[in-house]
Structures are given as structure tokens and as C-alpha cells.
XYZ file of C-alpha atoms in Angstrom:
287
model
C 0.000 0.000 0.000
C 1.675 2.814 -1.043
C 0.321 6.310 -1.757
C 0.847 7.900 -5.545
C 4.143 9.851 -6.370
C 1.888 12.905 -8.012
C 0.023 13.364 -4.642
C 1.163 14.783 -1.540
C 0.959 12.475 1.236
C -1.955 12.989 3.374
C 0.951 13.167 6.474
C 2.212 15.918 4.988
C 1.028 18.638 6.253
C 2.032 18.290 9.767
C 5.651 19.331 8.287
C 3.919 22.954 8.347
C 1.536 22.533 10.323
C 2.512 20.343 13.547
C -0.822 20.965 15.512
C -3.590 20.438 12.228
C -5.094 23.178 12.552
C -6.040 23.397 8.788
C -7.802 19.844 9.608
C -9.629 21.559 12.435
C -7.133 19.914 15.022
C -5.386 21.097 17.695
C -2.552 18.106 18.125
C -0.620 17.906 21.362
C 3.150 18.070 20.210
C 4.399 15.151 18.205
C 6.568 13.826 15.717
C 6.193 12.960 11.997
C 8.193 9.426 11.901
C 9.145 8.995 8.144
C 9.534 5.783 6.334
C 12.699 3.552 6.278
C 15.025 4.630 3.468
C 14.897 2.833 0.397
C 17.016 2.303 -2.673
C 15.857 2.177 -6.051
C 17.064 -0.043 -8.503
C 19.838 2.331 -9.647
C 21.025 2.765 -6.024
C 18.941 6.008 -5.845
C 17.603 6.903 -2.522
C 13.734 6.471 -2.832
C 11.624 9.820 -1.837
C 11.349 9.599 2.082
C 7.993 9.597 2.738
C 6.095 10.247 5.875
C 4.853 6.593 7.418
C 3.045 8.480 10.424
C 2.486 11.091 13.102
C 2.887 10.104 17.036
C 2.304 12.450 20.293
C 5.612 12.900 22.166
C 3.377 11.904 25.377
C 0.591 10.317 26.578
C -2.421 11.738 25.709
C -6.092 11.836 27.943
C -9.207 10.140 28.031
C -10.631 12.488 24.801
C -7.765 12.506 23.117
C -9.384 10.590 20.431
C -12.694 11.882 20.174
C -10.590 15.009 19.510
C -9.045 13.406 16.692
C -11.618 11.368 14.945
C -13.740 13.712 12.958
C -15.166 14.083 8.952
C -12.456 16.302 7.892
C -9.439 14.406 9.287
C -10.962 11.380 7.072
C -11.539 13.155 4.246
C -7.628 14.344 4.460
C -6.914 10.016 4.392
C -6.123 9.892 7.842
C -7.513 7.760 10.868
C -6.590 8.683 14.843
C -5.841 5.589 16.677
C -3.697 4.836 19.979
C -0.205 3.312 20.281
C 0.318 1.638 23.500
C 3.717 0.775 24.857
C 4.734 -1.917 26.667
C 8.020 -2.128 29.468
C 11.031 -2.809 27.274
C 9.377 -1.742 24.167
C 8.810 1.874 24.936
C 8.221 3.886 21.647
C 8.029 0.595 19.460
C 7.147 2.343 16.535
C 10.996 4.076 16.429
C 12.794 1.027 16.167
C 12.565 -0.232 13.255
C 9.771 -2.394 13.501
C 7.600 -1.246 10.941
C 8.037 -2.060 7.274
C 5.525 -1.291 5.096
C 7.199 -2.118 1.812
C 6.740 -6.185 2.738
C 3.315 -5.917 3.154
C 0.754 -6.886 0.422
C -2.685 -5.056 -0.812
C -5.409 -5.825 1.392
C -7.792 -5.293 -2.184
C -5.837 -8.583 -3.401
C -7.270 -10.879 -1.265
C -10.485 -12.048 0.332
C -11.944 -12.799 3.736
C -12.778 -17.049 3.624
C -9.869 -17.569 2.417
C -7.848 -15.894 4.552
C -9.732 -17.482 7.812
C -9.909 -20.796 5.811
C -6.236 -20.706 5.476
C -5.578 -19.519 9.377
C -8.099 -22.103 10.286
C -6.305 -25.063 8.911
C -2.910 -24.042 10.522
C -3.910 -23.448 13.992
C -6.563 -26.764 14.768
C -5.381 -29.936 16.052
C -5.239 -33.239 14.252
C -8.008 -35.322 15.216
C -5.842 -37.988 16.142
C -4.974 -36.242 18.500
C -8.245 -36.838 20.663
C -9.434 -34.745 23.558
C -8.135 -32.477 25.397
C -6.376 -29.205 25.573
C -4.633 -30.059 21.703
C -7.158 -31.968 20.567
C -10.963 -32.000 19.351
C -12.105 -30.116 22.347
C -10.248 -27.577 22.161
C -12.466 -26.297 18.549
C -15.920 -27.703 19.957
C -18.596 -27.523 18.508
C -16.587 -27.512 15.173
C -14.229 -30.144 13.898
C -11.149 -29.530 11.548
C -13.213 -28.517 8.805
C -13.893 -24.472 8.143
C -17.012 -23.558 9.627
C -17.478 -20.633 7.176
C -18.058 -17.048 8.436
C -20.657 -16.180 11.027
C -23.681 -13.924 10.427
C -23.331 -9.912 10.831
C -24.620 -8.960 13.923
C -27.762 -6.334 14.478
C -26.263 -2.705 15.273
C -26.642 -1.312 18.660
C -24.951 1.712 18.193
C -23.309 4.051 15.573
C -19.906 2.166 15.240
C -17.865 5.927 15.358
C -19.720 6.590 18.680
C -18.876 2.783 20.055
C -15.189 3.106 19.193
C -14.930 6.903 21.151
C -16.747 5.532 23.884
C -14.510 2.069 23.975
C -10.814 4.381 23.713
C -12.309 6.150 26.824
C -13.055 3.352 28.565
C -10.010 1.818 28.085
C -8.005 4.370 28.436
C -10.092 5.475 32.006
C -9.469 1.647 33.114
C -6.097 1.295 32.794
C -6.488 -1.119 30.271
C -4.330 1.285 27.755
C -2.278 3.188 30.690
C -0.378 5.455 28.850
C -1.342 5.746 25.038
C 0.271 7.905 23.024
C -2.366 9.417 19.613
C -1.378 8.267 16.431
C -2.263 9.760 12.936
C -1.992 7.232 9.373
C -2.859 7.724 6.384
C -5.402 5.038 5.670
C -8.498 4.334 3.517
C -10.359 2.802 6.762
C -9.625 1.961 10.159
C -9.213 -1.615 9.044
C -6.431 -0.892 7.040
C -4.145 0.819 9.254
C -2.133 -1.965 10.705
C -1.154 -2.788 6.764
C -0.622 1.056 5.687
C 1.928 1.193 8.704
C 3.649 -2.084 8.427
C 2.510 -3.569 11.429
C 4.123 -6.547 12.824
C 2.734 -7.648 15.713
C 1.098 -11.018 14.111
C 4.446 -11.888 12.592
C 4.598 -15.092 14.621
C 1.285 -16.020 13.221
C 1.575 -14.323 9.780
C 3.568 -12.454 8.253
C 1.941 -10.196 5.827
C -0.238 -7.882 7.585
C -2.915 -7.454 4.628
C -4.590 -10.619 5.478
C -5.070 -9.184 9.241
C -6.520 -5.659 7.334
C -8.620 -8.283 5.188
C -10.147 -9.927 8.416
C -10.531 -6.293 9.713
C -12.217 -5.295 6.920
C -14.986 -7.949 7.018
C -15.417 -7.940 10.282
C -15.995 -3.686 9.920
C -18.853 -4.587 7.678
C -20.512 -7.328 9.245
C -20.123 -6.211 12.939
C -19.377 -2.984 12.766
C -15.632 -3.124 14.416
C -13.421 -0.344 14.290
C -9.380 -0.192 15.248
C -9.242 1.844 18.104
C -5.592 0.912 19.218
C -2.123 -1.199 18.854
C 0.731 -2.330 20.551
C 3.829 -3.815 19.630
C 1.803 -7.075 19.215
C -1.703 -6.635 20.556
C -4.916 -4.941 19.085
C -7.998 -3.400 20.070
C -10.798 -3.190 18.391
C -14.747 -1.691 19.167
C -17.481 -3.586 18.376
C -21.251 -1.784 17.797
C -22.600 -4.930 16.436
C -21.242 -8.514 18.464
C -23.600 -11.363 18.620
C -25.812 -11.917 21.301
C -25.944 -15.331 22.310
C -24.104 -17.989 22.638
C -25.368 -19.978 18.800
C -24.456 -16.789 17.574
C -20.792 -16.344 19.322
C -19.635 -19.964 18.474
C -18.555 -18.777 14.621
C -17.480 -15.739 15.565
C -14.846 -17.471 18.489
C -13.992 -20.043 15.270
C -13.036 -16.662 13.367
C -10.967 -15.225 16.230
C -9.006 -18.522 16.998
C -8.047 -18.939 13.045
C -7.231 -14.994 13.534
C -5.511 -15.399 16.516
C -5.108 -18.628 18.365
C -2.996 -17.408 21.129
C -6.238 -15.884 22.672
C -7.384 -19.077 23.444
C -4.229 -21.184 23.547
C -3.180 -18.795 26.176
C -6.316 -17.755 27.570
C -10.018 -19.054 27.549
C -8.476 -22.814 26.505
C -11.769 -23.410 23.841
C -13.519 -21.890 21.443
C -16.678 -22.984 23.372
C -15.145 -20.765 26.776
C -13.837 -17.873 24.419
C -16.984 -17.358 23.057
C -19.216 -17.254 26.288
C -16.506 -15.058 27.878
C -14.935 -12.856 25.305
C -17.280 -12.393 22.052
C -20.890 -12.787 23.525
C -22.458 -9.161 23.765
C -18.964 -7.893 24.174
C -17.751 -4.407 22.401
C -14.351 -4.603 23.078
C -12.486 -7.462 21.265
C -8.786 -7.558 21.821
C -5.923 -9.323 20.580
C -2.746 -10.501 21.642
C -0.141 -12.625 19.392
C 3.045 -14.095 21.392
């Protein structure tokens, strides 16, 4: 995903004007991080181009809402959060990022994708029982299940996701998050637009995450409100409500990301009582 030579990047113009004010913003102080330097095939240096804008501190409770209007996405930005973690402070300086390997999300599609994850995450049936085995994916076996039904909205999904980065940030749950500005199409492209690796031990190209993201944006209304080095939060103004409805939806997440189950509820059948049922926060974690 890269943006066209004869444009300005959307980024851009925070070089003259750091708070946004021509985007109706008023941005704590931050700092335009620029993409690595490339060569081209002639050993020229590539143009350096920005890769995105982060607050030099931790920002408050509203710091989003302040961030998350019509004219920023009209400009091709989204506002999210970066949260760091002890021993990865400021993860996004150090050289973790890398757009260029990442694919188009507009190349592939969603059942594949989860097909794909699916297959390389359940157990072999020989395996029986047990925390490895055939319980472990209950109700479902090693086939697909296919995707699960959109849920019913509840809310307007911009509201949920101001009202979820509050929340979060009010609970602790994202302590010290510092606003983050990328030039993205949607929300559920952002982790692919700024090279995002915090699924590498699960997958390396980051456009089949944004392809997930994507669907589930459509069908349940989820928005990215925030990222780590390797964990992701999302909002969710339209999550199943019971527990016939959950079961598919806990199949997608495990295929998506098995370690929150591997390494949390232990099923599919537990995930999706305690984590998707009714819930509007879904988050991620990849070890």
C-alpha cells in the first residue's frame, strides 16, 4: 500500500503545520516518523515519505474523540492509539515497521484468509481430547465452519469506538497511550498502511489481518481503536448476542488469533461465552 508519487501524502502537512489546525485539530506536540530509506534499482535513494504522526506523550481520556472527525478522514487519515509496553517503549521508532513487505489488502479475500488460518492453527483429530485436541475447537471439527452472520447494530460504530478508547483508556487497560495519525483508507487498514508486525509469529503479511478487519468492519461494525507492539484493540457496535451466535465468531478469532485461546479461555466454546458474547471490546494478543 503505497500512496501515488503525483500526490502529496496525506501526512504531509504536519511538516507545516505540527498541531492540524487546517484539519480543524489542535494536536498535542508530536513527531512525523518517516519511512525507512529505500534504494531504487539504480542505487537512488527512494523519496522519504512520511509513514506516520505520534504524540511525544501520553495523551487523555478524549484525546481521540478530539481526533476522529469528517475532515481528518476526508484528508486520508484515521486517529488511533499506540500503546507501549516495558522494554518496548516507543516501538514504533525502532525499526519495527516495514511497510514495503506488506501486500494489498484489495488482493485478497476474507474465507480464504480465515480458511487458510483455520487449517494451521486446529489440532489433528488424532490427536483426541483435550487441551490439543478436538475439544479444544468444539462444537466444530477440523473442517472451516465458514463465516458467522453480521450482527444487528446497537450503536453508531464511530460513537462505540470513542466511547470504547475512553473506557479503556479510564481503566487502565491502555495506561499510557500515546495518539497516532496514518494515512489510511479505513480503520481496518491501518495496521497494513503502517507495516505492522505484531502477528508476525502467526503471519507475516499484515494485509490478510486488514482483510479480516475489513470484514469484520462490515458485518459487525468493528473499528481499530488501538495497537501495541503485538496486541490490538478493536470496538465492536454490532457482536452477537448469544451464545449460537458467538460460536462462529470465536472459530473466526481462533483462526485470527489462536494465542487468545491457547493462552487464555483454553476453547472456542469458553472464548466465546466469555470474550465475544455481547462484548464491544475485542482484543488481541499474538506471542
Amino acid at each position: 500500500m503505497t500512496h501515488p508519487l503525483n500526490q502529496p501524502h496525506p501526512l504531509s502537512v504536519f511538516a507545516d503545520d505540527p498541531q492540524g489546525r487546517s484539519l480543524g485539530l489542535e494536536l498535542p506536540p508530536g513527531t512525523l516518523h518517516h519511512r525507512p530509506v529505500r534504494r531504487g534499482r539504480l542505487g537512488v535513494k527512494v523519496r522519504r515519505e512520511p509513514l506516520l504522526w505520534v504524540s511525544d506523550a501520553p495523551v487523555g481520556v478524549d484525546a481521540l474523540a478530539a481526533c476522529r472527525g469528517a475532515a481528518l478522514a476526508e484528508a486520508g487519515l484515521r486517529a488511533v492509539l499506540f500503546q507501549e509496553r516495558r522494554g518496548l517503549e516507543s516501538w514504533w521508532t525502532r525499526d519495527e515497521l516495514n511497510p514495503a513487505s506488506m501486500s494489498d489488502p484489495d488482493d485478497h479475500h476474507v474465507e480464504p484468509v480465515l480458511r487458510e488460518f483455520w487449517s494451521g492453527v486446529v489440532p489433528d483429530p488424532e490427536e483426541g481430547e483435550g487441551p490439543d485436541g478436538a475439544g479444544l475447537t468444539a462444537p466444530f471439527g477440523r473442517d472451516w465452519p465458514g463465516l458467522a452472520e453480521s450482527g444487528a447494530p446497537r450503536e453508531d460504530p464511530e460513537a462505540a469506538a470513542l466511547d470504547l478508547a475512553a473506557e479503556l483508556v479510564r481503566d487502565g487497560v491502555l495506561p499510557s497511550p500515546r495518539l497516532a495519525l496514518v494515512a489510511a483508507g479505513r480503520w481496518a487498514d491501518v495496521p497494513t498502511a503502517m507495516g505492522w508486525r505484531g502477528p508476525v509469529n502467526h503471519v507475516v503479511d499484515t494485509a490478510l489481518i486488514s482483510t479480516v478487519l475489513r470484514s469484520w468492519e462490515d458485518r459487525f461494525g468493528a473499528r481499530v481503536i488501538a495497537l501495541g507492539f503485538d496486541e490490538l484493540h478493536l470496538s465492536v457496535a454490532a457482536p452477537p448476542l448469544t451464545t449460537a451466535a458467538s460460536l462462529p465468531v470465536a472459530a473466526e478469532h481462533f483462526a485470527f488469533c489462536p494465542d487468545n485461546v491457547w493462552q487464555g479461555s483454553g476453547s472456542v466454546r469458553a472464548y466465546a461465552d466469555e470474550a465475544v458474547t455481547g462484548s464491544g471490546h475485542w482484543g488481541f494478543w499474538w506471542d
